[in-house]
Coordinates of C-alpha atoms and ligand atoms in Angstrom, one line a residue:
X1 CA 0.0 0.0 0.0
X2 CA 2.7 2.4 1.0
X3 CA 4.3 2.6 -2.4
X4 CA 1.2 3.9 -4.1
X5 CA 0.5 6.4 -1.4
X6 CA 4.0 7.7 -1.4
X7 CA 3.8 8.3 -5.1
X8 CA 0.6 10.3 -4.9
X9 CA 1.9 12.3 -2.0
X10 CA 4.7 13.7 -4.2
X11 CA 2.1 16.1 -5.6
X12 CA 0.7 18.8 -3.4
X13 CA -3.0 18.6 -2.5
X14 CA -5.0 20.1 -5.4
X15 CA -7.8 21.5 -3.1
X16 CA -5.6 23.2 -0.5
X17 CA -2.5 24.2 -2.5
X18 CA -3.5 24.5 -6.1
X19 CA -0.4 26.6 -7.2
X20 CA 2.0 24.1 -5.7
X21 CA -0.1 21.2 -7.3
X22 CA 0.4 22.9 -10.6
X23 CA 4.1 23.3 -10.2
X24 CA 4.5 19.7 -9.0
X25 CA 2.5 18.3 -11.9
X26 CA 4.2 20.2 -14.7
X27 CA 7.7 19.3 -13.3
X28 CA 7.1 15.7 -12.2
X29 CA 5.3 14.6 -15.4
X30 CA 8.2 16.1 -17.3
X31 CA 6.2 18.6 -19.3
X32 CA 8.7 21.4 -18.7
X33 CA 11.7 22.4 -16.8
X34 CA 13.0 25.9 -15.9
X35 CA 15.5 27.5 -18.3
X36 CA 18.8 29.0 -17.0
X37 CA 17.5 32.5 -17.7
X38 CA 14.9 33.5 -15.2
X39 CA 11.4 33.4 -16.7
X40 CA 12.2 31.0 -19.5
X41 CA 11.0 27.4 -19.7
X42 CA 12.3 24.3 -21.5
X43 CA 9.4 22.4 -23.0
X44 CA 10.3 18.7 -22.6
X45 CA 9.2 16.0 -25.1
X46 CA 6.1 15.0 -23.2
X47 CA 5.0 18.7 -23.2
X48 CA 6.1 19.4 -26.7
X49 CA 4.2 16.4 -28.0
X50 CA 1.0 18.0 -26.6
X51 CA 1.9 21.3 -28.4
X52 CA 2.5 19.4 -31.6
X53 CA -0.9 17.8 -31.4
X54 CA -2.5 21.2 -30.7
X55 CA -0.6 22.7 -33.6
X56 CA -1.6 19.9 -36.0
X57 CA -5.3 20.2 -35.2
X58 CA -5.3 24.0 -35.3
X59 CA -3.2 24.2 -38.4
X60 CA -5.6 21.9 -40.3
X61 CA -8.5 24.2 -39.3
X62 CA -6.7 27.3 -40.6
X63 CA -5.8 25.7 -43.9
X64 CA -9.4 24.5 -44.4
X65 CA -10.3 28.2 -44.2
X66 CA -7.7 29.1 -46.8
X67 CA -5.1 30.6 -44.5
X68 CA -1.5 30.0 -45.5
X69 CA 1.6 29.7 -43.3
X70 CA 4.6 32.0 -43.6
X71 CA 7.6 33.0 -41.4
X72 CA 8.7 36.6 -40.5
X73 CA 11.9 37.6 -38.8
X74 CA 12.4 37.5 -35.0
X75 CA 14.1 41.0 -35.0
X76 CA 12.1 44.1 -35.7
X77 CA 13.5 47.6 -36.2
X78 CA 12.7 49.7 -33.1
X79 CA 11.2 52.4 -35.3
X80 CA 8.4 50.0 -36.4
X81 CA 7.2 49.7 -32.9
X82 CA 6.7 53.5 -32.5
X83 CA 4.6 53.9 -35.7
X84 CA 1.4 52.9 -34.0
X85 CA 1.1 55.0 -30.9
X86 CA -1.1 52.8 -28.7
X87 CA 0.9 49.7 -29.8
X88 CA 4.2 51.0 -28.6
X89 CA 2.7 52.2 -25.3
X90 CA 1.1 48.9 -24.7
X91 CA 4.2 46.8 -25.2
X92 CA 7.0 49.1 -24.1
X93 CA 7.5 47.6 -20.6
X94 CA 7.7 44.1 -21.9
X95 CA 9.9 44.5 -24.9
X96 CA 13.4 43.0 -25.0
X97 CA 15.8 45.1 -27.2
X98 CA 19.0 44.1 -29.0
X99 CA 21.5 46.9 -28.9
X100 CA 24.8 45.2 -29.8
X101 CA 25.6 42.6 -32.5
X102 CA 28.7 41.6 -34.4
X103 CA 30.8 43.1 -31.7
X104 CA 29.5 46.6 -32.3
X105 CA 26.7 48.9 -31.1
X106 CA 23.8 48.9 -33.6
X107 CA 22.8 52.1 -35.3
X108 CA 19.1 51.3 -34.7
X109 CA 18.2 49.0 -31.8
X110 CA 16.2 45.9 -32.7
X111 CA 13.2 44.6 -30.8
X112 CA 12.7 40.9 -30.2
X113 CA 9.2 40.4 -31.4
X114 CA 6.5 40.6 -28.7
X115 CA 4.0 40.1 -31.6
X116 CA 4.5 40.6 -35.3
X117 CA 1.8 43.2 -36.1
X118 CA 4.4 45.8 -37.1
X119 CA 6.7 43.8 -39.2
X120 CA 3.9 42.0 -41.0
X121 CA 2.2 45.4 -41.5
X122 CA 5.4 46.6 -43.1
X123 CA 5.6 43.7 -45.5
X124 CA 1.9 43.9 -46.3
X125 CA 2.5 47.5 -47.2
X126 CA 4.9 46.3 -49.9
X127 CA 2.8 43.3 -51.1
X128 CA -0.7 44.8 -51.3
X129 CA -1.2 46.8 -54.4
X130 CA -4.6 46.1 -55.9
X131 CA -8.0 44.9 -54.8
X132 CA -7.0 41.6 -56.5
X133 CA -4.4 41.0 -53.7
X134 CA -7.1 41.0 -51.1
X135 CA -7.9 39.3 -48.8
X136 CA -4.3 38.5 -47.8
X137 CA -4.4 35.9 -45.0
X138 CA -1.2 34.5 -43.4
X139 CA -0.4 32.7 -40.2
X140 CA 2.9 32.0 -38.6
X141 CA 3.9 29.5 -35.9
X142 CA 6.8 31.0 -33.9
X143 CA 8.1 32.2 -30.6
X144 CA 7.6 35.6 -29.1
X145 CA 9.2 37.4 -26.1
X146 CA 7.5 39.5 -23.5
X147 CA 9.7 40.3 -20.5
X148 CA 7.8 39.2 -17.4
X149 CA 8.5 39.8 -13.7
X150 CA 6.6 36.9 -12.3
X151 CA 6.5 33.8 -14.4
X152 CA 4.9 30.3 -14.3
X153 CA 5.5 27.5 -16.9
X154 CA 3.0 27.7 -19.8
X155 CA 1.0 30.5 -18.1
X156 CA 3.4 33.4 -18.1
X157 CA 7.0 33.1 -19.4
X158 CA 9.3 35.6 -21.1
X159 CA 9.4 33.5 -24.2
X160 CA 6.6 31.3 -25.4
X161 CA 5.3 29.6 -28.6
X162 CA 2.2 30.6 -30.4
X163 CA 0.5 31.1 -33.7
X164 CA -0.3 34.6 -35.0
X165 CA -2.6 35.0 -37.9
X166 CA -2.8 38.4 -39.7
X167 CA -5.2 39.3 -42.5
X168 CA -5.9 42.3 -44.6
X169 CA -9.4 42.9 -46.2
X170 CA -10.8 45.5 -48.5
X171 CA -13.6 46.3 -46.2
X172 CA -14.1 46.7 -42.4
X173 CA -17.1 44.5 -42.5
X174 CA -15.1 41.6 -43.9
X175 CA -12.3 42.1 -41.4
X176 CA -14.7 42.2 -38.5
X177 CA -16.5 39.1 -39.8
X178 CA -13.2 37.2 -39.9
X179 CA -12.4 38.4 -36.4
X180 CA -15.6 36.8 -35.1
X181 CA -15.2 33.7 -37.3
X182 CA -11.7 33.0 -35.8
X183 CA -13.1 33.4 -32.3
X184 CA -15.7 30.8 -33.2
X185 CA -12.9 28.6 -34.6
X186 CA -11.0 28.8 -31.4
X187 CA -14.2 28.1 -29.4
X188 CA -14.9 25.0 -31.4
X189 CA -11.3 23.9 -31.0
X190 CA -11.4 24.4 -27.3
X191 CA -14.6 22.3 -27.0
X192 CA -13.7 19.4 -29.3
X193 CA -9.9 19.1 -29.1
X194 CA -9.3 20.2 -25.5
X195 CA -12.7 19.1 -24.2
X196 CA -12.7 22.5 -22.5
X197 CA -15.7 24.8 -22.1
X198 CA -15.0 28.5 -22.7
X199 CA -16.8 31.9 -22.5
X200 CA -16.2 34.1 -25.5
X201 CA -17.0 37.8 -26.0
X202 CA -15.7 41.3 -26.6
X203 CA -13.1 42.8 -24.3
X204 CA -13.5 46.1 -22.6
X205 CA -11.4 49.1 -23.8
X206 CA -9.2 48.6 -20.8
X207 CA -8.5 45.0 -21.6
X208 CA -8.2 45.2 -25.4
X209 CA -5.0 44.6 -27.4
X210 CA -2.7 47.7 -27.8
X211 CA -3.7 49.3 -31.1
X212 CA -6.8 47.3 -31.8
X213 CA -10.3 48.8 -32.5
X214 CA -11.8 45.7 -30.8
X215 CA -10.5 42.6 -29.1
X216 CA -12.4 39.4 -28.5
X217 CA -11.4 36.8 -26.0
X218 CA -11.9 33.2 -25.1
X219 CA -11.8 32.6 -21.3
X220 CA -11.7 29.3 -19.5
X221 CA -12.4 28.6 -15.8
X222 CA -9.6 26.8 -14.1
X223 CA -10.0 24.3 -11.2
X224 CA -9.6 27.1 -8.6
X225 CA -12.3 29.3 -10.2
X226 CA -9.8 31.7 -11.8
X227 CA -9.9 32.6 -15.4
X228 CA -7.3 31.9 -18.0
X229 CA -7.4 33.9 -21.2
X230 CA -6.9 31.1 -23.8
X231 CA -7.1 32.9 -27.1
X232 CA -7.8 36.4 -28.6
X233 CA -8.8 37.8 -31.9
X234 CA -8.5 41.5 -32.8
X235 CA -10.1 43.8 -35.3
X236 CA -7.6 46.6 -36.0
X237 CA -9.8 48.8 -38.3
X238 CA -7.3 50.9 -40.3
X239 CA -4.9 51.6 -37.5
X240 CA -2.1 49.4 -38.7
X241 CA -2.9 49.8 -42.4
X242 CA -2.4 53.6 -42.0
X243 CA 0.7 53.3 -39.9
X244 CA 2.3 51.0 -42.4
X245 CA 0.8 52.2 -45.7
X246 CA -1.2 49.1 -46.5
X247 CA -3.0 50.6 -49.5
X248 CA -4.6 49.1 -52.5
X249 CA -6.1 50.4 -55.8
X250 CA -9.8 49.6 -55.7
X251 CA -12.0 48.6 -58.6
X252 CA -12.9 52.2 -59.0
X253 CA -9.3 53.2 -59.5
X254 CA -9.0 54.9 -56.1
X255 CA -6.2 54.3 -53.6
X256 CA -7.7 53.0 -50.3
X257 CA -6.4 51.7 -47.0
X258 CA -7.0 48.1 -46.1
X259 CA -8.6 46.8 -42.9
X260 CA -6.6 44.4 -40.8
X261 CA -7.3 41.8 -38.1
X262 CA -5.2 39.3 -36.2
X263 CA -5.6 36.3 -33.9
X264 CA -3.5 34.1 -31.6
X265 CA -3.3 31.2 -29.3
X266 CA -0.2 30.1 -27.4
X267 CA 1.4 27.4 -25.3
X268 CA -0.9 28.8 -22.6
X269 CA -3.5 26.3 -23.9
X270 CA -1.4 23.6 -22.3
X271 CA -1.7 25.4 -19.0
X272 CA -5.4 25.7 -19.6
X273 CA -6.0 22.0 -20.1
X274 CA -3.8 21.0 -17.1
X275 CA -5.8 23.3 -14.8
X276 CA -9.2 22.5 -16.3
X277 CA -9.0 18.7 -16.2
X278 CA -6.3 17.8 -13.7
X279 CA -7.2 16.1 -10.4
X280 CA -5.6 14.8 -7.1
X281 CA -3.6 12.2 -9.0
X282 CA -2.1 14.6 -11.5
X283 CA -2.7 15.3 -15.2
X284 CA -5.9 14.2 -17.0
X285 CA -5.2 14.7 -20.7
X286 CA -8.0 15.0 -23.3
X287 CA -7.6 12.1 -25.8
X288 CA -7.2 14.3 -29.0
X289 CA -4.0 15.9 -27.6
X290 CA -2.6 13.2 -25.3
X291 CA 0.9 12.1 -26.4
X292 CA 0.0 8.6 -25.3
X293 CA -3.7 7.8 -25.7
X294 CA -3.5 4.2 -24.5
X295 CA -0.8 2.6 -22.3
X296 CA -0.7 -1.2 -22.2
X297 CA 0.7 -2.6 -18.9
X298 CA 1.6 -6.3 -19.1
X299 CA 0.6 -8.2 -15.9
X300 CA 3.1 -11.0 -15.0
X301 CA 5.0 -10.0 -18.1
X302 CA 7.6 -12.7 -17.6
X303 CA 5.0 -15.4 -18.1
X304 CA 5.1 -16.9 -21.6
X305 CA 2.9 -15.2 -24.2
X306 CA 2.1 -12.1 -22.1
X307 CA 4.4 -9.6 -23.8
X308 CA 3.6 -11.1 -27.2
X309 CA -0.1 -10.6 -26.6
X310 CA 0.5 -7.0 -25.5
X311 CA 2.6 -6.3 -28.5
X312 CA 0.0 -7.7 -30.9
X313 CA -2.8 -5.7 -29.2
X314 CA -0.6 -2.6 -29.4
X315 CA -0.1 -3.1 -33.1
X316 CA -3.8 -3.6 -33.7
X317 CA -4.6 -0.4 -31.9
X318 CA -1.9 1.6 -33.6
X319 CA -3.2 0.5 -37.0
X320 CA -6.4 2.4 -36.2
X321 CA -4.3 5.6 -35.7
X322 CA -4.1 5.6 -31.9
X323 CA -1.0 6.6 -30.0
X324 CA -0.1 3.5 -28.0
X325 CA 2.8 2.7 -25.6
X326 CA 3.6 -0.6 -24.1
X327 CA 5.3 -0.3 -20.7
X328 CA 7.5 -3.3 -20.5
X329 CA 10.0 -1.8 -18.1
X330 CA 10.9 -3.8 -15.0
X331 CA 8.9 -1.6 -12.6
X332 CA 6.0 -3.2 -10.8
X333 CA 2.6 -2.9 -12.3
X334 CA 1.5 -0.8 -9.3
X335 CA 4.3 1.7 -9.9
X336 CA 3.5 1.8 -13.6
X337 CA -0.2 2.4 -12.8
X338 CA 0.7 5.5 -10.7
X339 CA 3.2 6.8 -13.1
X340 CA 0.8 6.8 -16.1
X341 CA -2.1 8.0 -14.0
X342 CA 0.0 11.0 -13.0
X343 CA 0.9 11.6 -16.6
X344 CA -2.8 11.7 -17.5
X345 CA -2.9 8.9 -20.1
X346 CA -6.7 8.6 -21.0
X347 CA -6.8 4.8 -21.0
X348 CA -4.7 2.1 -19.4
X349 CA -5.0 -1.5 -20.6
X350 CA -4.0 -4.3 -18.3
X351 CA -3.3 -7.6 -19.9
X352 CA -2.2 -10.7 -18.0
X353 CA -2.3 -14.5 -18.4
X354 CA -5.8 -14.8 -17.1
X355 CA -7.1 -12.1 -19.4
X356 CA -5.5 -13.7 -22.4
X357 CA -7.0 -17.0 -21.5
X358 CA -10.5 -15.5 -21.1
X359 CA -10.1 -13.4 -24.2
X360 CA -10.6 -10.1 -22.4
X361 CA -8.6 -7.0 -21.4
X362 CA -9.1 -4.7 -18.4
X363 CA -9.3 -1.0 -19.2
X364 CA -8.8 1.8 -16.6
X365 CA -10.3 5.2 -17.5
X366 CA -8.2 8.1 -16.2
X367 CA -11.2 10.5 -16.2
X368 CA -13.5 8.4 -13.9
X369 CA -10.8 6.2 -12.4
X370 CA -13.0 3.2 -13.1
X371 CA -12.1 -0.2 -14.6
X372 CA -14.0 -2.3 -17.0
X373 CA -13.5 -5.4 -19.0
X374 CA -13.6 -5.5 -22.8
X375 CA -13.5 -8.4 -25.3
X376 CA -10.1 -8.8 -26.8
X377 CA -11.6 -9.7 -30.1
X378 CA -13.4 -6.3 -30.3
X379 CA -10.6 -4.2 -28.8
X380 CA -10.3 -1.7 -31.7
X381 CA -13.9 -0.5 -31.7
X382 CA -14.3 -0.8 -27.9
X383 CA -11.2 1.3 -27.2
X384 CA -12.2 3.9 -29.8
X385 CA -15.6 4.2 -28.4
X386 CA -14.2 4.5 -24.8
X387 CA -11.9 7.4 -25.9
X388 CA -15.0 9.1 -27.3
X389 CA -16.7 8.7 -23.9
X390 CA -13.7 10.1 -22.1
X391 CA -13.9 13.3 -24.3
X392 CA -17.6 13.7 -23.6
X393 CA -17.2 13.1 -19.8
X394 CA -14.3 15.6 -19.6
X395 CA -16.3 18.3 -21.3
X396 CA -19.5 17.6 -19.4
X397 CA -17.7 17.7 -16.1
X398 CA -15.9 20.9 -16.8
X399 CA -18.9 22.6 -18.2
X400 CA -21.0 21.7 -15.2
X401 CA -18.4 23.1 -12.9
X402 CA -18.2 26.3 -14.8
X403 CA -21.9 26.8 -15.0
X404 CA -22.3 26.1 -11.2
X405 CA -19.6 28.6 -10.4
X406 CA -20.8 31.6 -12.4
X407 CA -22.9 33.7 -10.1
X408 CA -24.7 37.0 -10.6
X409 CA -23.8 40.0 -8.5
X410 CA -25.6 43.3 -7.9
X411 CA -23.2 44.8 -5.4
X412 CA -19.4 45.0 -5.0
X413 CA -19.5 42.8 -1.9
X414 CA -21.5 40.1 -3.8
X415 CA -18.9 40.4 -6.6
X416 CA -16.1 39.9 -4.1
X417 CA -17.5 36.8 -2.7
X418 CA -18.3 35.5 -6.2
X419 CA -14.8 35.8 -7.6
X420 CA -13.4 34.0 -4.6
X421 CA -14.6 30.7 -6.1
X422 CA -15.5 31.4 -9.7
X423 CA -16.8 34.0 -12.2
X424 CA -19.3 36.8 -11.6
X425 CA -21.8 38.0 -14.1
X426 CA -22.7 41.6 -13.4
X427 CA -23.9 44.9 -15.0
X428 CA -21.4 47.6 -15.9
X429 CA -22.1 51.2 -16.8
X430 CA -19.2 51.3 -19.3
X431 CA -17.0 53.7 -17.2
X432 CA -13.4 53.0 -16.8
X433 CA -13.5 54.3 -13.2
X434 CA -16.0 51.5 -12.2
X435 CA -13.8 48.9 -13.9
X436 CA -10.8 50.1 -12.0
X437 CA -12.7 50.1 -8.7
X438 CA -13.7 46.5 -9.2
X439 CA -10.1 45.6 -9.8
X440 CA -9.0 47.5 -6.6
X441 CA -11.8 46.1 -4.5
X442 CA -11.9 42.5 -5.6
X443 CA -8.7 42.0 -7.6
X444 CA -11.0 40.9 -10.4
X445 CA -11.0 42.1 -14.0
X446 CA -13.6 42.2 -16.8
X447 CA -12.9 39.1 -18.8
X448 CA -15.4 39.4 -21.6
X449 CA -18.7 41.1 -22.1
X450 CA -21.7 38.8 -22.5
X451 CA -23.6 39.0 -25.7
X452 CA -26.7 38.6 -23.6
X453 CA -27.1 41.8 -21.7
X454 CA -29.7 41.5 -19.0
X455 CA -28.2 42.9 -15.8
X456 CA -29.9 46.3 -15.3
X457 CA -27.5 48.2 -13.0
X458 CA -23.7 48.8 -12.7
X459 CA -22.3 46.5 -10.0
X460 CA -20.1 49.4 -8.9
X461 CA -22.0 52.8 -9.2
X462 CA -25.6 51.5 -9.5
X463 CA -26.3 53.5 -12.6
X464 CA -27.9 52.0 -15.7
X465 CA -25.7 49.2 -17.1
X466 CA -24.6 49.3 -20.7
X467 CA -23.1 45.8 -20.7
X468 CA -23.3 42.6 -18.8
X469 CA -19.7 41.5 -18.0
X470 CA -18.0 38.3 -16.7
X471 CA -15.7 39.4 -14.0
X472 CA -13.0 37.1 -12.6
X473 CA -9.6 36.9 -11.1
X474 CA -7.3 35.9 -13.9
X475 CA -4.0 34.2 -14.5
Ligands
LIG501 ZN1 -20.5 52.2 -13.0

């Protein structure tokens, strides 16, 4: 008994010390390690495989919409950053600057990209000439750097991986439409690939992207009731087109500015799924992104025929496209069970001499921690259908928790108690002063505005509400 318990006790208690639980889980399951420069992280193979799965699923969705991939340089002339006034102001404190290279001081300092709006704007200014060039829709998968004071793996690090899509349209309506379409794409992705419920909506002026006309966000509720911004889309209007001369000759022969939009998700999504689905035993990974979807643990593996049976089952499952691992290391089955449970593998198959004799396999579901027996002859279909049930269960469970923990508030004190365990839905007059007061009073921010506006009064000043807002404490 002691061995299993010792293993679990290596992770802090999820209910009483969630921050430590998170740190323990990401380090002990070997998703990440800390880099030598403060605020940087090394994404280890088990973590990077999750990112590759996210990337593959997301990339296919972009391509299906006609977006193409490209790559833009890491270094951006400092002068680019200052061309859009709000943009430079928004990013100034987080920007890392290269001042020396090749053994000499540079004439113009170079910015390590915190986002590529400016350099892509510059290139689009060169490439867009006629209405025939529009829309221009590119995406890049890359790293960006934003200097951070307090950092946590996947949630906030100085350098992280992401995708940033940037499009130019002839009309503002088309660019706005795409901004919302990409938000819906992210939402569908979160639901079906990460099995994660989200709230989506427009951000307030205070929370919007530096230089955008409108920002939309996707927010997910974490195990502790805090919010994690998991994706954003931005409608820029003509701000960047004017700053970078993105102009085209229209059908009527007139020279006009384009309208731009951008959208991004990052390795934060990995943090989001850890903190949405994880439990006392560690990670619980959604099958679509799990690096290992099925682990086969041989029971009495030295007995004749056991390993062979495991290998042949593994082959059968792999042929259906599943990611399968056979753990034939010399650790005890109990040790292996704990290890793979902590690593969040959706299904564990146990196969021993008795199972083989009876033509069955025992399957342990990581989401419910329940075991069941399947017929060995029907393993392919039965395992596929179980993985489907895991996805449904993970989503349903997280959705129920989120719904139960969104409470309405009419006063600041109601808001304060609400954000201690979840999200608050409240009216807001639209004044920055009230938004600031909520932050000061409850350490909560406006996450997104609800499309359904039905709260009559501002939670702060009591005046007529212009919007209904989801407030939460956020990562
Ligand atoms: Zn107010």
